[in-house]
């Protein structure tokens, strides 16, 4: 009887082991599926989405911007100012003693050769990131004739250089090139 009992126990144990094996295999399989399900969203989050890729550069037609006018465009979800400077605005920028500036740069350094009338900058104040006024029709340009940030009173000149107020730097000039005389590619 003891032998039978022992045989019975061993059979029971054998079935138990088989069941546990099955459960373990099933658990590993689910873990595998779960692992893949977790990894895939991470990979897809790391890859730039189609709309981000599309926005990595922006082409803008500037043919309708007459001297003295500016437009606001969007580049990588941030405002960009494209301004066609008048001869008076160019000469005002060129007359400034660069060594007196907080962020010393000439208009020539901030524009493309032969196209100093096209001032292209980010429309983001370098203080705390507000959008300065001056690019829209009728907006105040501040006492230096460029842009004025209403948040804390930073004034930029006609080369969009910081002249007064708390902003530490000139408005940033993004990477850009002229695709033609009338089209600018930013980015
Ligand atoms: S954010 Fe422009 S002056 Fe403060």
PDB file of C-alpha atoms and ligand atoms in Angstrom:
ATOM      1  CA  UNK A   1       0.000   0.000   0.000  1.00  0.00           C
ATOM      2  CA  UNK A   2       2.869   2.227   0.875  1.00  0.00           C
ATOM      3  CA  UNK A   3       4.294   1.628  -2.612  1.00  0.00           C
ATOM      4  CA  UNK A   4       0.929   2.396  -4.230  1.00  0.00           C
ATOM      5  CA  UNK A   5       0.664   5.526  -2.123  1.00  0.00           C
ATOM      6  CA  UNK A   6       4.172   6.457  -3.166  1.00  0.00           C
ATOM      7  CA  UNK A   7       3.348   5.798  -6.842  1.00  0.00           C
ATOM      8  CA  UNK A   8       0.174   7.854  -6.518  1.00  0.00           C
ATOM      9  CA  UNK A   9       2.106  10.736  -4.999  1.00  0.00           C
ATOM     10  CA  UNK A  10       4.697  10.632  -7.758  1.00  0.00           C
ATOM     11  CA  UNK A  11       1.966  10.689 -10.418  1.00  0.00           C
ATOM     12  CA  UNK A  12       0.317  13.604  -8.695  1.00  0.00           C
ATOM     13  CA  UNK A  13       3.669  15.404  -8.470  1.00  0.00           C
ATOM     14  CA  UNK A  14       4.337  14.647 -12.128  1.00  0.00           C
ATOM     15  CA  UNK A  15       1.040  16.219 -13.136  1.00  0.00           C
ATOM     16  CA  UNK A  16       1.759  19.101 -10.807  1.00  0.00           C
ATOM     17  CA  UNK A  17       5.115  19.709 -12.473  1.00  0.00           C
ATOM     18  CA  UNK A  18       3.530  19.563 -15.920  1.00  0.00           C
ATOM     19  CA  UNK A  19       0.883  22.064 -14.827  1.00  0.00           C
ATOM     20  CA  UNK A  20       3.508  24.356 -13.335  1.00  0.00           C
ATOM     21  CA  UNK A  21       5.578  24.100 -16.515  1.00  0.00           C
ATOM     22  CA  UNK A  22       2.566  25.097 -18.521  1.00  0.00           C
ATOM     23  CA  UNK A  23       1.829  27.993 -16.168  1.00  0.00           C
ATOM     24  CA  UNK A  24       5.472  29.120 -16.273  1.00  0.00           C
ATOM     25  CA  UNK A  25       5.589  28.954 -20.065  1.00  0.00           C
ATOM     26  CA  UNK A  26       2.321  30.859 -20.269  1.00  0.00           C
ATOM     27  CA  UNK A  27       3.640  33.471 -17.836  1.00  0.00           C
ATOM     28  CA  UNK A  28       6.858  33.879 -19.839  1.00  0.00           C
ATOM     29  CA  UNK A  29       4.847  34.205 -23.020  1.00  0.00           C
ATOM     30  CA  UNK A  30       2.672  36.902 -21.491  1.00  0.00           C
ATOM     31  CA  UNK A  31       5.770  38.636 -20.114  1.00  0.00           C
ATOM     32  CA  UNK A  32       7.235  38.535 -23.597  1.00  0.00           C
ATOM     33  CA  UNK A  33       4.135  40.046 -25.104  1.00  0.00           C
ATOM     34  CA  UNK A  34       3.966  42.582 -22.284  1.00  0.00           C
ATOM     35  CA  UNK A  35       7.634  43.492 -22.791  1.00  0.00           C
ATOM     36  CA  UNK A  36       7.123  44.038 -26.495  1.00  0.00           C
ATOM     37  CA  UNK A  37       4.014  46.090 -25.828  1.00  0.00           C
ATOM     38  CA  UNK A  38       5.976  48.346 -23.450  1.00  0.00           C
ATOM     39  CA  UNK A  39       9.012  48.693 -25.714  1.00  0.00           C
ATOM     40  CA  UNK A  40       7.120  49.589 -28.898  1.00  0.00           C
ATOM     41  CA  UNK A  41       5.558  52.829 -27.619  1.00  0.00           C
ATOM     42  CA  UNK A  42       8.970  53.926 -26.273  1.00  0.00           C
ATOM     43  CA  UNK A  43      10.593  53.348 -29.674  1.00  0.00           C
ATOM     44  CA  UNK A  44       7.789  55.149 -31.461  1.00  0.00           C
ATOM     45  CA  UNK A  45       8.070  58.054 -28.994  1.00  0.00           C
ATOM     46  CA  UNK A  46      11.796  58.386 -29.681  1.00  0.00           C
ATOM     47  CA  UNK A  47      11.352  58.564 -33.461  1.00  0.00           C
ATOM     48  CA  UNK A  48      10.352  62.035 -34.710  1.00  0.00           C
ATOM     49  CA  UNK A  49       6.728  62.049 -35.797  1.00  0.00           C
ATOM     50  CA  UNK A  50       5.789  62.984 -39.337  1.00  0.00           C
ATOM     51  CA  UNK A  51       4.555  66.439 -38.383  1.00  0.00           C
ATOM     52  CA  UNK A  52       7.779  67.193 -36.470  1.00  0.00           C
ATOM     53  CA  UNK A  53       9.843  66.159 -39.503  1.00  0.00           C
ATOM     54  CA  UNK A  54       7.676  68.333 -41.714  1.00  0.00           C
ATOM     55  CA  UNK A  55       8.302  71.285 -39.434  1.00  0.00           C
ATOM     56  CA  UNK A  56      12.077  70.858 -39.266  1.00  0.00           C
ATOM     57  CA  UNK A  57      12.305  73.487 -41.976  1.00  0.00           C
ATOM     58  CA  UNK A  58       9.818  76.035 -43.226  1.00  0.00           C
ATOM     59  CA  UNK A  59       9.688  77.797 -46.589  1.00  0.00           C
ATOM     60  CA  UNK A  60       8.162  81.256 -46.624  1.00  0.00           C
ATOM     61  CA  UNK A  61       7.241  83.446 -49.566  1.00  0.00           C
ATOM     62  CA  UNK A  62       8.518  86.937 -48.768  1.00  0.00           C
ATOM     63  CA  UNK A  63       7.564  88.577 -52.071  1.00  0.00           C
ATOM     64  CA  UNK A  64       4.651  90.530 -50.585  1.00  0.00           C
ATOM     65  CA  UNK A  65       6.618  92.076 -47.686  1.00  0.00           C
ATOM     66  CA  UNK A  66       7.364  95.655 -48.685  1.00  0.00           C
ATOM     67  CA  UNK A  67      10.072  97.803 -47.017  1.00  0.00           C
ATOM     68  CA  UNK A  68       8.905  98.787 -43.536  1.00  0.00           C
ATOM     69  CA  UNK A  69       6.682  95.730 -43.232  1.00  0.00           C
ATOM     70  CA  UNK A  70       7.132  92.523 -41.284  1.00  0.00           C
ATOM     71  CA  UNK A  71       5.293  89.246 -40.988  1.00  0.00           C
ATOM     72  CA  UNK A  72       5.031  86.650 -38.274  1.00  0.00           C
ATOM     73  CA  UNK A  73       5.605  83.075 -39.365  1.00  0.00           C
ATOM     74  CA  UNK A  74       5.875  79.867 -37.372  1.00  0.00           C
ATOM     75  CA  UNK A  75       8.984  77.731 -37.195  1.00  0.00           C
ATOM     76  CA  UNK A  76       9.082  74.616 -35.002  1.00  0.00           C
ATOM     77  CA  UNK A  77       5.990  75.896 -33.228  1.00  0.00           C
ATOM     78  CA  UNK A  78       7.628  79.207 -32.341  1.00  0.00           C
ATOM     79  CA  UNK A  79       7.049  82.637 -33.893  1.00  0.00           C
ATOM     80  CA  UNK A  80       9.538  83.998 -36.398  1.00  0.00           C
ATOM     81  CA  UNK A  81       9.672  87.629 -37.516  1.00  0.00           C
ATOM     82  CA  UNK A  82      10.604  88.378 -41.116  1.00  0.00           C
ATOM     83  CA  UNK A  83      11.162  92.055 -41.628  1.00  0.00           C
ATOM     84  CA  UNK A  84      12.007  94.059 -44.715  1.00  0.00           C
ATOM     85  CA  UNK A  85      13.988  96.990 -43.323  1.00  0.00           C
ATOM     86  CA  UNK A  86      13.752 100.452 -44.877  1.00  0.00           C
ATOM     87  CA  UNK A  87      16.990 102.246 -45.830  1.00  0.00           C
ATOM     88  CA  UNK A  88      16.449 104.489 -42.767  1.00  0.00           C
ATOM     89  CA  UNK A  89      16.147 101.460 -40.470  1.00  0.00           C
ATOM     90  CA  UNK A  90      19.299  99.945 -41.965  1.00  0.00           C
ATOM     91  CA  UNK A  91      21.283 103.135 -41.474  1.00  0.00           C
ATOM     92  CA  UNK A  92      19.944 103.522 -37.904  1.00  0.00           C
ATOM     93  CA  UNK A  93      21.222 100.005 -37.124  1.00  0.00           C
ATOM     94  CA  UNK A  94      24.577 100.638 -38.789  1.00  0.00           C
ATOM     95  CA  UNK A  95      25.181 103.905 -36.914  1.00  0.00           C
ATOM     96  CA  UNK A  96      25.144 102.208 -33.509  1.00  0.00           C
ATOM     97  CA  UNK A  97      28.482 101.802 -31.737  1.00  0.00           C
ATOM     98  CA  UNK A  98      28.575  98.004 -31.504  1.00  0.00           C
ATOM     99  CA  UNK A  99      30.941  98.026 -28.527  1.00  0.00           C
ATOM    100  CA  UNK A 100      28.247  99.789 -26.495  1.00  0.00           C
ATOM    101  CA  UNK A 101      25.790  96.932 -26.990  1.00  0.00           C
ATOM    102  CA  UNK A 102      24.892  94.326 -24.381  1.00  0.00           C
ATOM    103  CA  UNK A 103      25.117  91.609 -27.042  1.00  0.00           C
ATOM    104  CA  UNK A 104      27.509  93.153 -29.593  1.00  0.00           C
ATOM    105  CA  UNK A 105      26.648  92.264 -33.187  1.00  0.00           C
ATOM    106  CA  UNK A 106      26.483  94.267 -36.394  1.00  0.00           C
ATOM    107  CA  UNK A 107      23.457  94.217 -38.677  1.00  0.00           C
ATOM    108  CA  UNK A 108      25.693  92.558 -41.283  1.00  0.00           C
ATOM    109  CA  UNK A 109      26.458  89.717 -38.875  1.00  0.00           C
ATOM    110  CA  UNK A 110      22.736  89.227 -38.316  1.00  0.00           C
ATOM    111  CA  UNK A 111      21.714  89.190 -41.969  1.00  0.00           C
ATOM    112  CA  UNK A 112      22.866  87.576 -45.219  1.00  0.00           C
ATOM    113  CA  UNK A 113      25.436  89.256 -47.451  1.00  0.00           C
ATOM    114  CA  UNK A 114      23.797  91.609 -49.944  1.00  0.00           C
ATOM    115  CA  UNK A 115      20.450  91.217 -48.167  1.00  0.00           C
ATOM    116  CA  UNK A 116      20.862  93.374 -45.077  1.00  0.00           C
ATOM    117  CA  UNK A 117      17.280  94.578 -45.511  1.00  0.00           C
ATOM    118  CA  UNK A 118      15.959  91.109 -44.618  1.00  0.00           C
ATOM    119  CA  UNK A 119      16.021  90.783 -40.849  1.00  0.00           C
ATOM    120  CA  UNK A 120      14.902  87.299 -39.835  1.00  0.00           C
ATOM    121  CA  UNK A 121      14.719  86.512 -36.139  1.00  0.00           C
ATOM    122  CA  UNK A 122      12.823  84.366 -33.706  1.00  0.00           C
ATOM    123  CA  UNK A 123       9.874  86.225 -32.220  1.00  0.00           C
ATOM    124  CA  UNK A 124      10.774  85.123 -28.725  1.00  0.00           C
ATOM    125  CA  UNK A 125      12.044  87.592 -26.128  1.00  0.00           C
ATOM    126  CA  UNK A 126      15.369  86.452 -24.695  1.00  0.00           C
ATOM    127  CA  UNK A 127      14.268  87.432 -21.194  1.00  0.00           C
ATOM    128  CA  UNK A 128      11.458  85.023 -20.358  1.00  0.00           C
ATOM    129  CA  UNK A 129      10.127  84.076 -23.766  1.00  0.00           C
ATOM    130  CA  UNK A 130       7.214  86.443 -24.439  1.00  0.00           C
ATOM    131  CA  UNK A 131       6.443  87.400 -28.027  1.00  0.00           C
ATOM    132  CA  UNK A 132       7.595  90.989 -28.581  1.00  0.00           C
ATOM    133  CA  UNK A 133       5.460  93.530 -30.422  1.00  0.00           C
ATOM    134  CA  UNK A 134       6.542  95.268 -33.605  1.00  0.00           C
ATOM    135  CA  UNK A 135       6.046  92.732 -36.381  1.00  0.00           C
ATOM    136  CA  UNK A 136       2.279  93.167 -36.687  1.00  0.00           C
ATOM    137  CA  UNK A 137       0.743  96.136 -38.429  1.00  0.00           C
ATOM    138  CA  UNK A 138       0.236  99.044 -36.004  1.00  0.00           C
ATOM    139  CA  UNK A 139       2.088  97.368 -33.142  1.00  0.00           C
ATOM    140  CA  UNK A 140       4.440  99.506 -31.055  1.00  0.00           C
ATOM    141  CA  UNK A 141       8.097  99.008 -31.940  1.00  0.00           C
ATOM    142  CA  UNK A 142       9.580 100.535 -28.783  1.00  0.00           C
ATOM    143  CA  UNK A 143      11.933 103.445 -28.449  1.00  0.00           C
ATOM    144  CA  UNK A 144      14.627 101.898 -30.670  1.00  0.00           C
ATOM    145  CA  UNK A 145      12.271 101.229 -33.568  1.00  0.00           C
ATOM    146  CA  UNK A 146      12.593  97.452 -33.642  1.00  0.00           C
ATOM    147  CA  UNK A 147      10.568  95.355 -31.235  1.00  0.00           C
ATOM    148  CA  UNK A 148       9.127  95.931 -27.794  1.00  0.00           C
ATOM    149  CA  UNK A 149       8.387  93.193 -25.286  1.00  0.00           C
ATOM    150  CA  UNK A 150       5.355  94.171 -23.236  1.00  0.00           C
ATOM    151  CA  UNK A 151       6.009  91.606 -20.504  1.00  0.00           C
ATOM    152  CA  UNK A 152       8.844  93.463 -18.758  1.00  0.00           C
ATOM    153  CA  UNK A 153       9.720  96.266 -21.168  1.00  0.00           C
ATOM    154  CA  UNK A 154      12.677  95.022 -23.217  1.00  0.00           C
ATOM    155  CA  UNK A 155      13.340  97.166 -26.295  1.00  0.00           C
ATOM    156  CA  UNK A 156      15.115  95.892 -29.383  1.00  0.00           C
ATOM    157  CA  UNK A 157      16.493  98.048 -32.199  1.00  0.00           C
ATOM    158  CA  UNK A 158      16.090  97.789 -35.971  1.00  0.00           C
ATOM    159  CA  UNK A 159      18.589  94.923 -36.032  1.00  0.00           C
ATOM    160  CA  UNK A 160      16.561  93.237 -33.244  1.00  0.00           C
ATOM    161  CA  UNK A 161      19.427  93.788 -30.821  1.00  0.00           C
ATOM    162  CA  UNK A 162      18.621  94.267 -27.157  1.00  0.00           C
ATOM    163  CA  UNK A 163      18.992  97.926 -26.194  1.00  0.00           C
ATOM    164  CA  UNK A 164      17.008  98.377 -22.990  1.00  0.00           C
ATOM    165  CA  UNK A 165      15.210  96.265 -20.397  1.00  0.00           C
ATOM    166  CA  UNK A 166      15.986  92.928 -18.782  1.00  0.00           C
ATOM    167  CA  UNK A 167      16.525  90.715 -21.876  1.00  0.00           C
ATOM    168  CA  UNK A 168      20.153  89.537 -21.943  1.00  0.00           C
ATOM    169  CA  UNK A 169      20.530  88.749 -25.654  1.00  0.00           C
ATOM    170  CA  UNK A 170      19.487  89.935 -29.091  1.00  0.00           C
ATOM    171  CA  UNK A 171      16.524  88.192 -30.695  1.00  0.00           C
ATOM    172  CA  UNK A 172      17.927  84.927 -32.013  1.00  0.00           C
ATOM    173  CA  UNK A 173      18.649  84.647 -35.724  1.00  0.00           C
ATOM    174  CA  UNK A 174      17.626  81.128 -36.801  1.00  0.00           C
ATOM    175  CA  UNK A 175      19.467  79.114 -39.422  1.00  0.00           C
ATOM    176  CA  UNK A 176      18.053  80.087 -42.799  1.00  0.00           C
ATOM    177  CA  UNK A 177      18.887  80.531 -46.460  1.00  0.00           C
ATOM    178  CA  UNK A 178      17.341  82.163 -49.475  1.00  0.00           C
ATOM    179  CA  UNK A 179      15.954  79.480 -51.775  1.00  0.00           C
ATOM    180  CA  UNK A 180      15.343  82.276 -54.292  1.00  0.00           C
ATOM    181  CA  UNK A 181      14.939  86.056 -54.203  1.00  0.00           C
ATOM    182  CA  UNK A 182      11.404  85.603 -52.916  1.00  0.00           C
ATOM    183  CA  UNK A 183      11.543  82.441 -50.827  1.00  0.00           C
ATOM    184  CA  UNK A 184      13.312  81.914 -47.531  1.00  0.00           C
ATOM    185  CA  UNK A 185      13.901  78.479 -46.088  1.00  0.00           C
ATOM    186  CA  UNK A 186      14.197  78.521 -42.316  1.00  0.00           C
ATOM    187  CA  UNK A 187      15.777  75.560 -40.585  1.00  0.00           C
TER     188      UNK A 187
HETATM  189  S1  LIG B   1       9.890  88.323 -21.385  1.00  0.00           S
HETATM  190 FE1  LIG B   1      10.377  90.038 -22.595  1.00  0.00          FE
HETATM  191  S2  LIG B   1      11.026  91.496 -21.182  1.00  0.00           S
HETATM  192 FE2  LIG B   1      10.569  89.784 -19.967  1.00  0.00          FE
END
